[in-house]
C-alpha cells in the first residue's frame, strides 16, 4: 500500500466549501481540549460564547460592530492576497484611515457644512489608507522590496503616529487627562441601526458583492486573475502588471482605511486609544478562510466577530481570559492550511502491483 | 563603566536575541522554507522560558522548555508547508497570530493563584553575566565578555553556522535543497527530511532568542514582549544576504538603534517618544530598500532560489 497525492485538473468545489467548515469544527475541538486542560467545561463555555455573541440583541449588535471592520479589512486583504501581494499592513492602513477621518471631522468642519462633513471624513480615511498602502506597492513593483516586511513595519509607524496625536497635539484639554481627542460634530456621525452597530454593515456587504462582480465580470478583474496566477503570463498578454498591482493594492488599502474611518465616525466619534486592536491581523484569517472570495467574506467576518465577542463574554461569565477568542481564531487557520491540499490534490491509496515499478496512472 | 563601553554592552545585549534568531531563520530559509512565524515563536519562547524558570527556579530547565516549544511550533510549520504543501507565507503568519494570542492567553492563566493566575509583574531568576569582576574593569573589552550565556552561545554559533554552511558537506546539501530541490533530490538528498530538520532547528534558535528577552534583556513577562523583533529578524536575514557571518552586523546595527533610542530618551530630548520609538521600524524599511537596491545593482542574488516554494516529486 502506498499513499499518493495526485494533482486535480481543477480545484474541487466541495472541498472549497467543506474545508473551512471542517477547520472551524477542528478548532472547536482543539479549543475544547485546551479548556478541559484549564479546568473549564467546554460545553458550558461554548454555550456561554454562543449566547453572548448571538443570543441577545445587545450581543448580536456587538458582534456586528466587530464584524464591520473585519469585513472591510478582510475584503482588502483578500484583494491583495489574490495578487500574491502579502499585505499584512491592514492594521496600519486602518489606523491611518481613522486618523485621517478624525482629522477631517475635527478640523475641517467649516469647509464641509452639514452632512457633507461625514462624507469628507470617510473619503479622507479611504484616501489615507490607499496612499499608505501605495508606498509598499510602489517599493515592491519598482525595486522589488519585500512587501510583507514593509507593510508590517508601517503598522508600527502608523500606530505610534496615532498615539502621538491623541496623547499630544489632538488631546482634548477638557478630557481630564484621558488619552483621546475631543468629540467631533454629530454631522460626521455615521447613522446607527442597532445598538452600536452602524450602516457600515450594509456598505460592507454591498462592497463584497461589488468586488465579486468586478473580479468575476470585468476586464480588470480578469487581468488581476491572470496576474495572480502568473505574472509572466500576464506580461506576455500585454497586461500592465506593475500598474495593476499598485492600483489593486491601493484599493486594498482604501478598504482598510475606510474600515478605520467607520470605526471613528460610527463608534468612537473621536480619535482615541483602542482604534488599533488587531482587526487588521484577524483580517488575514478572514481572507484566507473565505478562500480569497469576496462573497464569503461577510459570513466569515460575522463568524469570527462572534468568536471574539463570545470570548469577551466568557471572560465575564466564566473568568477565562478574553484572549481565548483570539486563540480560537488562530487555531482555525492550521486545519484550514492543512486542508487546502485537498482542494488541489486528491488522495489516492495505491496498491503496489507485483513487478510494476511505478504506481499505475489514474483513470481520469 | 565609561560611556562607550556602556553603549556597546547594551548594544550587544540588545542584539543577542536578534542574532540568535537570525541565525536560526537563515538555516530555515536556506532549506527553502520561509518561516514568517518568528514573532510568534519568539513570544512563545519568551513565555515558556519565563514560566518554566518561575516554577522550577532553574535557568537550564527554562531554556530547554523554550527550545522544545520553539521546535514544536516549527514542526507544525514544517508539516503544513512540506507535507501538506500549504502556502508558506500564510502558514508562517498563522503561527505568528496563534503565538501572539496563545502567549497572551497563557500569560493570564499560568501564573500563581496569588497573582490572579497572571504572569505579568512576577519576578524569576535571571540569566546573569558570566564575566569575573576583574574583566568588568577593562574598558571596551569588557562589553564583549560582560554578557550572559546566550550571548556566549551566539559567539560560538556565528562562526559555526558559517563554517557549516560553506565548508561542510551537510551544509552544501542544505544549500542545494534551498537552491534547487529537484537536483538535490536527484542527487539522493532527502528534500523533505532536510526541510523538516532545519525548520525545527531554526525554530529552536528563534525560541532561544525569545527566552533571552524574558530571562535577561527585559526580565519578566509582558504581553508582546518582542515588540516586533521577530519581524526585524526577517529583515535581518535579507540584510545579511542569508550568510550567518553577516548576521552580526545587522543585529548590532539594530541593537545600536535601540541603545541610542534609550540614551536619547534618558537625556530628555525634545523629540516626542513616539517618534523615537519609530526608529527601529523606519530603520528596517530603509535598510531593506537599500539592500534590495544594492543587490539589484550588483546583480548578487542572496535569496535561495527555491525559497517559499513547496517541492513535490509527483508534480514533475
XYZ file of C-alpha atoms in Angstrom:
680
model
C 0.000 0.000 0.000
C 1.228 3.426 -0.886
C -0.263 6.872 -0.438
C -0.099 9.270 -3.321
C -1.285 12.837 -3.873
C -2.418 13.466 -7.391
C -2.959 16.977 -8.661
C -6.573 17.722 -9.610
C -7.336 19.185 -13.016
C -9.382 21.933 -11.411
C -9.945 22.906 -7.799
C -12.588 20.832 -6.077
C -15.735 22.826 -5.289
C -16.983 20.608 -2.424
C -13.529 20.848 -0.869
C -13.623 24.659 -1.175
C -16.753 24.733 0.990
C -16.067 21.753 3.250
C -12.510 22.626 4.245
C -13.406 25.893 6.057
C -16.346 24.226 7.821
C -14.258 21.255 8.939
C -11.470 23.620 10.004
C -13.929 25.519 12.162
C -15.054 22.247 13.748
C -11.458 21.114 14.347
C -10.657 24.428 16.024
C -13.696 23.940 18.302
C -12.402 20.500 19.298
C -8.835 21.743 19.887
C -10.062 24.651 21.989
C -12.328 22.266 23.933
C -9.226 20.238 24.815
C -7.472 23.412 25.888
C -10.445 24.438 28.021
C -10.588 20.998 29.635
C -6.877 21.234 30.477
C -7.523 24.523 32.261
C -10.432 23.013 34.153
C -13.298 24.726 32.325
C -16.309 22.838 30.963
C -16.052 23.175 27.146
C -19.805 22.781 26.568
C -20.722 25.390 29.135
C -18.078 27.719 27.699
C -19.284 27.299 24.128
C -22.889 27.795 25.198
C -21.883 30.995 27.001
C -19.990 32.144 23.930
C -22.847 31.444 21.536
C -25.385 33.184 23.759
C -23.019 36.079 24.330
C -22.383 36.622 20.646
C -25.722 35.810 19.018
C -28.278 35.111 21.771
C -29.174 38.642 22.846
C -29.851 41.732 20.775
C -27.069 43.556 22.605
C -24.640 40.693 21.922
C -25.634 40.467 18.272
C -25.212 44.222 17.821
C -21.718 43.977 19.350
C -20.918 41.074 17.015
C -21.912 43.279 14.073
C -19.777 46.117 15.488
C -16.725 43.843 15.279
C -17.816 42.234 12.011
C -17.814 45.560 10.111
C -14.061 46.306 10.352
C -13.270 42.609 9.858
C -15.383 42.571 6.710
C -13.778 45.694 5.252
C -10.192 44.734 6.103
C -10.898 41.110 5.113
C -12.005 42.291 1.669
C -8.923 44.495 1.407
C -6.530 41.724 2.388
C -8.260 39.253 0.048
C -7.757 41.516 -2.996
C -4.054 41.956 -2.268
C -3.556 38.249 -1.491
C -5.201 37.284 -4.808
C -2.272 39.035 -6.482
C 0.156 37.260 -4.131
C 0.912 40.683 -2.666
C 1.164 39.795 1.025
C -0.324 42.917 2.552
C -0.147 42.449 6.309
C -0.415 46.191 6.780
C -4.199 46.297 7.107
C -3.819 47.320 10.753
C -1.758 50.388 9.884
C -3.949 51.304 6.933
C -6.995 51.076 9.206
C -5.287 53.204 11.853
C -4.247 55.902 9.427
C -7.705 55.860 7.828
C -9.134 56.506 11.277
C -6.620 59.289 11.934
C -7.461 60.997 8.634
C -11.209 60.699 9.181
C -10.850 62.156 12.664
C -8.634 64.940 11.319
C -11.221 65.943 8.728
C -14.122 65.742 11.190
C -12.245 67.690 13.880
C -10.628 70.475 11.877
C -12.391 70.903 8.520
C -15.933 71.498 9.657
C -16.054 74.981 8.161
C -15.231 73.684 4.661
C -17.833 70.923 4.717
C -21.182 72.164 6.018
C -23.865 69.817 7.314
C -23.828 66.152 6.394
C -21.060 66.645 3.818
C -18.623 66.519 6.752
C -19.348 62.788 7.160
C -18.621 62.054 3.515
C -15.479 64.185 3.600
C -14.277 62.279 6.687
C -14.982 58.895 5.105
C -13.242 59.954 1.904
C -10.279 61.199 3.925
C -9.969 57.800 5.619
C -10.238 55.972 2.323
C -7.574 58.164 0.721
C -5.172 57.852 3.645
C -5.445 54.052 3.573
C -4.897 53.973 -0.187
C -1.829 56.232 -0.049
C -0.321 54.391 2.927
C -0.703 51.084 1.048
C 0.639 52.715 -2.104
C 4.124 53.116 -0.585
C 4.873 49.374 -0.210
C 3.153 48.722 -3.561
C 5.466 51.142 -5.362
C 8.538 49.854 -3.490
C 7.556 46.307 -4.491
C 6.868 46.978 -8.149
C 9.823 49.285 -8.817
C 12.568 47.975 -6.525
C 11.184 44.508 -5.636
C 11.346 45.335 -1.920
C 9.714 42.592 0.176
C 6.177 43.795 0.916
C 5.427 41.639 3.968
C 8.085 43.448 5.970
C 7.381 46.943 4.693
C 3.616 46.689 5.284
C 4.184 45.293 8.773
C 6.781 47.906 9.789
C 4.407 50.600 8.551
C 1.779 49.299 11.012
C 4.012 50.182 13.934
C 4.746 53.598 12.448
C 1.048 54.386 11.868
C 0.050 53.252 15.359
C 2.836 55.260 17.018
C 1.801 58.297 14.983
C -1.844 57.980 16.069
C -0.699 57.661 19.691
C 1.398 60.773 19.276
C -1.690 62.666 18.077
C -4.144 61.663 20.796
C -1.586 61.898 23.585
C -0.172 65.122 22.146
C -1.479 67.881 19.878
C -5.020 66.494 19.383
C -5.618 65.663 23.022
C -8.811 67.089 24.459
C -7.846 69.788 27.007
C -11.152 69.164 28.786
C -10.669 65.388 28.726
C -9.475 65.023 32.360
C -6.179 63.558 31.078
C -7.993 60.886 29.070
C -5.901 59.940 26.006
C -8.148 60.995 23.146
C -9.242 63.918 21.030
C -12.390 65.924 21.701
C -15.614 64.530 20.290
C -16.399 65.907 16.835
C -19.651 67.316 15.466
C -22.629 64.968 15.080
C -22.687 65.907 11.396
C -19.834 63.461 10.924
C -21.506 60.593 12.804
C -22.465 57.503 10.847
C -26.147 56.542 11.388
C -26.643 53.534 13.660
C -29.025 50.674 13.028
C -28.922 48.537 16.175
C -27.088 49.204 19.421
C -23.659 50.495 18.410
C -23.846 48.717 15.020
C -23.976 51.244 12.196
C -24.791 51.349 8.490
C -21.228 50.235 7.739
C -22.556 46.681 7.787
C -24.663 47.372 4.664
C -21.726 49.116 2.988
C -19.527 46.108 3.755
C -21.993 43.617 2.301
C -22.574 45.804 -0.772
C -18.825 46.159 -1.311
C -18.381 42.384 -1.056
C -20.920 41.889 -3.861
C -19.465 44.705 -5.987
C -15.929 43.381 -5.583
C -17.046 39.903 -6.532
C -18.691 41.287 -9.657
C -15.604 43.336 -10.509
C -13.327 40.339 -10.071
C -15.529 37.892 -11.981
C -17.249 40.004 -14.595
C -14.979 42.855 -15.665
C -11.899 43.013 -17.822
C -9.889 44.463 -14.946
C -10.900 41.573 -12.684
C -9.819 39.161 -15.399
C -6.456 40.889 -15.692
C -5.949 40.696 -11.931
C -6.737 36.991 -12.028
C -4.072 36.381 -14.669
C -1.518 38.437 -12.718
C -2.321 36.410 -9.609
C -1.864 33.127 -11.456
C 1.331 34.078 -13.259
C 2.950 37.466 -13.730
C 4.919 36.068 -16.661
C 1.763 35.015 -18.478
C 0.197 38.405 -17.766
C 3.194 40.184 -19.300
C 3.020 38.047 -22.440
C -0.582 39.121 -22.843
C 0.407 42.753 -22.636
C -1.167 43.412 -19.232
C 0.388 46.315 -17.319
C 1.390 44.180 -14.330
C 3.028 46.888 -12.203
C 0.289 49.460 -12.664
C -2.423 46.908 -11.904
C -0.673 45.694 -8.757
C -0.282 49.260 -7.478
C -3.941 50.008 -8.214
C -5.224 46.819 -6.602
C -3.072 47.272 -3.507
C -4.222 50.882 -3.174
C -7.810 49.599 -3.426
C -6.920 47.119 -0.684
C -5.569 49.955 1.452
C -8.600 52.131 0.669
C -10.933 49.440 2.050
C -8.838 49.149 5.219
C -8.705 52.945 5.533
C -12.472 53.096 5.176
C -12.720 50.478 7.936
C -10.797 52.858 10.200
C -12.960 55.801 9.146
C -16.064 53.730 10.014
C -14.641 52.967 13.465
C -14.110 56.673 14.096
C -17.332 58.058 12.621
C -19.549 55.115 13.612
C -18.328 54.057 17.059
C -15.996 56.357 18.989
C -16.780 59.805 17.422
C -13.248 60.844 18.373
C -9.675 59.642 17.913
C -8.763 57.609 20.966
C -6.995 54.556 22.246
C -8.484 51.266 21.058
C -8.602 52.020 17.343
C -5.855 49.502 16.582
C -6.899 46.327 18.367
C -5.840 43.752 15.810
C -8.649 43.780 13.227
C -6.005 44.109 10.515
C -4.386 40.839 11.586
C -7.622 38.918 12.062
C -8.408 40.114 8.536
C -5.754 37.684 7.284
C -7.736 34.832 8.861
C -10.977 36.214 7.387
C -9.480 36.431 3.898
C -7.880 33.006 3.984
C -10.967 31.263 5.417
C -13.004 32.897 2.665
C -10.570 31.310 0.182
C -9.999 34.918 -1.014
C -13.582 35.019 -2.348
C -15.252 38.387 -1.540
C -18.731 36.825 -1.357
C -17.657 34.571 1.523
C -16.022 37.412 3.482
C -19.168 38.788 5.225
C -20.124 35.332 6.568
C -16.632 34.566 7.831
C -16.293 38.067 9.318
C -19.520 37.647 11.302
C -18.447 34.183 12.498
C -15.024 35.416 13.659
C -16.556 38.527 15.240
C -18.856 36.140 17.130
C -15.836 34.245 18.481
C -14.323 37.477 19.689
C -17.491 38.834 21.342
C -18.173 35.367 22.762
C -14.618 35.369 24.139
C -15.279 38.646 25.985
C -18.494 37.145 27.336
C -16.668 34.066 28.579
C -14.283 36.323 30.448
C -17.167 37.948 32.293
C -19.201 34.780 32.927
C -16.507 32.150 33.497
C -13.407 34.149 34.383
C -11.399 32.811 31.435
C -9.040 35.221 29.656
C -10.702 37.009 26.724
C -7.645 36.113 24.654
C -9.315 32.701 24.314
C -11.331 34.049 21.393
C -8.089 35.083 19.690
C -6.572 31.650 20.348
C -9.599 30.032 18.685
C -9.292 32.346 15.689
C -5.629 31.377 15.370
C -6.409 27.676 15.725
C -8.822 27.795 12.764
C -6.023 28.528 10.318
C -3.968 25.394 10.918
C -6.579 22.806 9.831
C -7.523 25.245 7.090
C -3.965 25.306 5.744
C -3.600 21.552 6.045
C -6.954 21.053 4.325
C -6.217 23.293 1.357
C -4.140 20.423 -0.015
C -7.368 18.554 -0.715
C -8.782 21.311 -2.896
C -5.904 20.933 -5.322
C -4.848 17.345 -4.850
C -6.742 14.108 -4.494
C -5.595 11.492 -2.044
C -5.088 8.049 -3.517
C -4.229 4.738 -1.961
C -2.264 2.752 -4.474
C -1.780 -0.987 -4.088
C 1.618 -1.924 -5.480
C 1.300 -4.224 -8.481
C 3.674 -7.139 -8.430
C 6.514 -6.492 -10.852
C 5.252 -2.952 -11.603
C 7.835 -0.395 -10.589
C 5.595 2.656 -10.784
C 2.104 3.210 -9.472
C -0.496 2.989 -12.203
C -1.658 6.285 -13.643
C -5.181 7.061 -12.570
C -8.098 6.735 -14.955
C -9.073 10.389 -15.190
C 31.980 51.996 33.179
C 32.668 54.674 30.611
C 30.069 55.840 28.134
C 31.317 53.931 25.094
C 31.645 50.664 26.989
C 28.147 51.008 28.382
C 26.647 51.743 24.950
C 28.490 48.766 23.483
C 27.392 46.488 26.337
C 23.743 47.421 25.836
C 24.085 47.078 22.067
C 25.432 43.543 22.306
C 22.821 42.620 24.908
C 20.021 44.004 22.726
C 21.481 42.339 19.655
C 21.733 38.866 21.201
C 18.126 37.776 20.784
C 18.094 39.218 17.256
C 21.312 37.464 16.229
C 20.477 34.009 17.514
C 17.023 34.146 15.924
C 18.534 35.448 12.683
C 20.972 32.530 12.510
C 18.040 30.156 13.075
C 15.935 31.772 10.368
C 18.887 31.744 7.937
C 19.248 27.970 8.378
C 15.494 27.531 7.810
C 15.365 29.746 4.745
C 18.469 28.088 3.300
C 16.395 24.901 3.060
C 13.808 26.785 1.007
C 11.280 27.251 3.813
C 10.244 30.820 4.619
C 9.115 30.947 8.246
C 7.183 34.137 8.995
C 6.266 32.663 12.373
C 9.387 34.131 14.024
C 7.439 36.726 16.037
C 5.018 34.089 17.356
C 7.760 31.570 18.147
C 9.831 34.217 19.949
C 6.791 35.177 22.041
C 6.068 31.557 22.940
C 9.770 31.022 23.696
C 9.809 34.058 25.992
C 6.624 32.970 27.773
C 7.550 29.303 28.205
C 11.091 30.066 29.368
C 9.867 32.558 31.950
C 7.103 30.250 33.203
C 9.459 27.280 33.492
C 12.077 29.289 35.380
C 9.438 30.795 37.649
C 8.264 27.363 38.807
C 11.475 25.335 38.591
C 13.951 28.069 39.617
C 16.308 26.579 37.050
C 17.589 28.561 34.077
C 18.613 25.337 32.336
C 15.073 23.960 32.507
C 13.703 27.288 31.236
C 15.979 27.255 28.207
C 15.203 23.604 27.475
C 11.451 24.225 27.646
C 11.787 27.204 25.292
C 13.811 25.100 22.845
C 11.148 22.385 22.990
C 8.282 24.815 22.425
C 10.106 26.506 19.542
C 10.853 23.130 17.985
C 7.201 22.069 18.220
C 5.850 25.258 16.612
C 8.442 24.990 13.845
C 7.493 21.330 13.388
C 3.918 22.459 12.811
C 5.125 24.924 10.175
C 7.291 22.243 8.537
C 4.374 19.800 8.499
C 1.950 22.315 6.970
C 4.358 23.637 4.337
C 6.238 20.444 3.475
C 3.862 17.534 3.952
C 0.598 19.429 3.381
C 2.147 21.883 0.883
C 0.357 24.844 2.411
C 1.270 28.379 1.405
C 4.416 29.250 3.360
C 3.545 32.917 3.848
C 0.109 32.202 5.287
C 1.316 29.274 7.404
C 4.010 31.453 8.968
C 1.538 34.272 9.545
C -0.819 31.858 11.308
C 1.994 30.686 13.590
C 2.594 34.327 14.494
C -1.114 35.081 15.006
C -1.542 31.934 17.089
C 1.653 32.515 19.084
C 0.623 36.091 19.859
C -2.865 35.074 21.040
C -1.775 31.933 22.863
C 1.084 33.612 24.734
C -1.311 36.352 25.827
C -3.852 33.709 26.947
C -1.279 31.651 28.836
C 0.175 34.793 30.397
C -3.203 35.286 32.086
C -3.591 31.636 33.041
C -0.262 30.102 34.053
C 0.518 32.441 36.935
C 0.123 31.553 40.613
C -3.242 31.902 42.369
C -1.824 34.716 44.494
C -1.293 36.789 41.338
C -4.765 36.013 39.967
C -3.254 33.428 37.566
C -1.280 36.168 35.832
C 2.399 36.104 34.938
C 2.679 39.860 34.453
C 4.617 41.621 37.194
C 6.252 38.485 38.580
C 9.975 38.074 39.128
C 12.039 34.994 38.448
C 15.718 34.079 38.322
C 17.599 35.880 35.561
C 20.461 34.821 33.368
C 23.342 36.833 34.760
C 26.516 37.994 33.010
C 29.306 35.478 33.357
C 32.404 37.645 33.432
C 34.508 37.729 36.615
C 34.883 41.047 38.387
C 38.358 41.953 37.067
C 37.212 41.588 33.421
C 34.414 44.088 34.035
C 37.053 46.718 34.800
C 38.662 46.635 31.332
C 37.154 49.324 29.086
C 35.640 48.296 25.705
C 36.795 44.649 26.004
C 34.512 44.084 28.968
C 31.486 44.931 26.792
C 32.060 41.690 24.892
C 32.650 39.499 27.932
C 30.305 41.051 30.468
C 27.452 39.109 28.848
C 25.267 36.119 29.646
C 25.435 32.540 28.423
C 23.170 33.078 25.407
C 25.437 35.822 24.114
C 28.373 33.452 24.533
C 26.376 30.863 22.608
C 25.950 33.425 19.822
C 29.742 33.948 19.752
C 30.094 30.209 19.130
C 27.156 29.820 16.739
C 28.085 32.657 14.374
C 31.356 31.163 13.054
C 29.999 27.639 13.449
C 26.945 28.303 11.273
C 29.087 29.994 8.648
C 31.567 27.114 8.639
C 28.768 24.566 8.492
C 27.025 26.242 5.544
C 30.057 26.917 3.384
C 32.707 24.390 4.388
C 30.948 21.123 5.192
C 29.131 18.518 3.151
C 25.794 18.665 5.053
C 25.957 22.440 4.665
C 26.324 22.040 0.923
C 23.342 19.649 0.922
C 21.281 22.168 2.854
C 22.105 24.975 0.395
C 21.377 22.766 -2.614
C 17.924 21.893 -1.221
C 17.134 25.590 -0.971
C 18.535 26.429 -4.398
C 17.259 23.558 -6.497
C 15.267 20.827 -4.740
C 14.783 18.809 -7.959
C 18.504 18.435 -8.500
C 19.131 17.836 -4.806
C 16.512 15.093 -4.887
C 18.079 13.552 -7.974
C 21.416 13.519 -6.177
C 19.892 11.446 -3.410
C 19.353 14.166 -0.783
C 16.089 13.752 1.125
C 14.468 17.157 0.479
C 11.575 16.661 2.890
C 13.768 15.451 5.732
C 16.240 18.306 5.225
C 13.474 20.897 5.292
C 11.920 19.419 8.441
C 15.280 19.254 10.175
C 16.370 22.855 9.522
C 12.941 24.356 10.097
C 12.837 22.702 13.533
C 16.443 23.633 14.334
C 15.714 27.213 13.258
C 12.592 27.316 15.437
C 14.611 26.190 18.460
C 17.128 29.010 17.970
C 14.340 31.555 17.426
C 12.717 30.477 20.696
C 16.056 30.882 22.488
C 16.075 34.454 21.208
C 12.676 34.915 22.835
C 13.911 33.307 26.061
C 16.776 35.800 26.167
C 14.230 38.622 26.241
C 12.196 37.340 29.185
C 15.147 35.984 31.168
C 17.804 38.612 30.559
C 17.190 41.671 28.388
C 13.814 42.764 29.792
C 13.352 40.225 32.609
C 9.776 39.171 33.277
C 6.731 38.520 31.147
C 4.654 41.187 29.447
C 2.299 40.811 26.523
C 4.032 41.361 23.181
C 7.385 41.477 24.926
C 9.029 41.060 21.499
C 7.536 44.310 20.136
C 8.104 43.332 16.507
C 11.624 41.916 16.978
C 10.546 38.750 15.165
C 9.803 40.814 12.077
C 13.092 42.680 12.353
C 14.755 39.238 12.337
C 13.181 38.511 8.961
C 14.560 41.813 7.685
C 17.982 40.944 9.142
C 18.026 37.690 7.176
C 17.628 39.711 3.987
C 20.150 42.257 5.264
C 22.723 39.524 5.848
C 22.021 38.038 2.410
C 21.441 34.626 4.026
C 25.017 34.487 5.304
C 25.377 33.945 9.088
C 28.711 35.780 9.119
C 26.899 38.970 8.110
C 24.020 38.464 10.584
C 26.081 40.039 13.317
C 26.318 43.454 11.618
C 22.585 43.810 11.157
C 21.855 42.713 14.675
C 24.439 45.124 16.082
C 23.009 47.936 13.966
C 19.530 47.361 15.369
C 20.849 46.742 18.842
C 22.661 50.071 18.418
C 19.488 51.854 17.303
C 17.800 50.530 20.462
C 20.659 51.691 22.637
C 20.733 55.172 21.086
C 16.962 55.410 21.485
C 17.267 54.628 25.209
C 20.070 57.150 25.655
C 18.115 59.868 23.845
C 15.018 59.164 25.915
C 17.043 59.237 29.104
C 18.712 62.517 28.132
C 15.327 64.231 27.876
C 15.323 65.188 24.213
C 12.594 67.369 22.719
C 11.736 64.697 20.120
C 8.495 63.025 21.248
C 8.954 59.450 22.467
C 6.591 58.140 19.800
C 8.905 59.311 17.055
C 11.944 57.832 18.815
C 10.088 54.528 19.067
C 9.529 54.589 15.303
C 13.290 54.463 14.695
C 13.768 50.669 14.515
C 10.812 50.308 12.142
C 11.804 53.150 9.848
C 15.387 51.852 10.031
C 14.212 48.401 8.911
C 12.389 49.825 5.897
C 15.361 51.977 4.870
C 17.832 49.105 5.270
C 15.526 46.831 3.305
C 15.180 49.295 0.438
C 18.927 49.981 0.315
C 19.813 46.278 0.453
C 17.327 45.317 -2.251
C 18.510 48.159 -4.442
C 22.167 47.294 -3.870
C 21.532 43.612 -4.581
C 19.865 44.513 -7.862
C 22.713 46.850 -8.830
C 25.499 44.417 -8.012
C 23.496 41.555 -9.584
C 24.097 39.464 -6.482
C 21.316 37.133 -5.531
C 21.311 36.302 -1.875
C 17.988 34.555 -1.553
C 17.849 30.786 -2.027
C 16.251 30.277 -5.447
C 13.563 27.869 -4.189
C 12.649 29.954 -1.113
C 8.922 29.911 -0.478
C 8.080 27.124 -2.921
C 6.965 23.666 -1.959
C 8.540 20.654 -3.564
C 6.590 17.653 -4.702
C 8.211 14.867 -6.606
C 4.909 13.826 -8.245
C 4.428 17.296 -9.776
C 7.298 16.877 -12.200
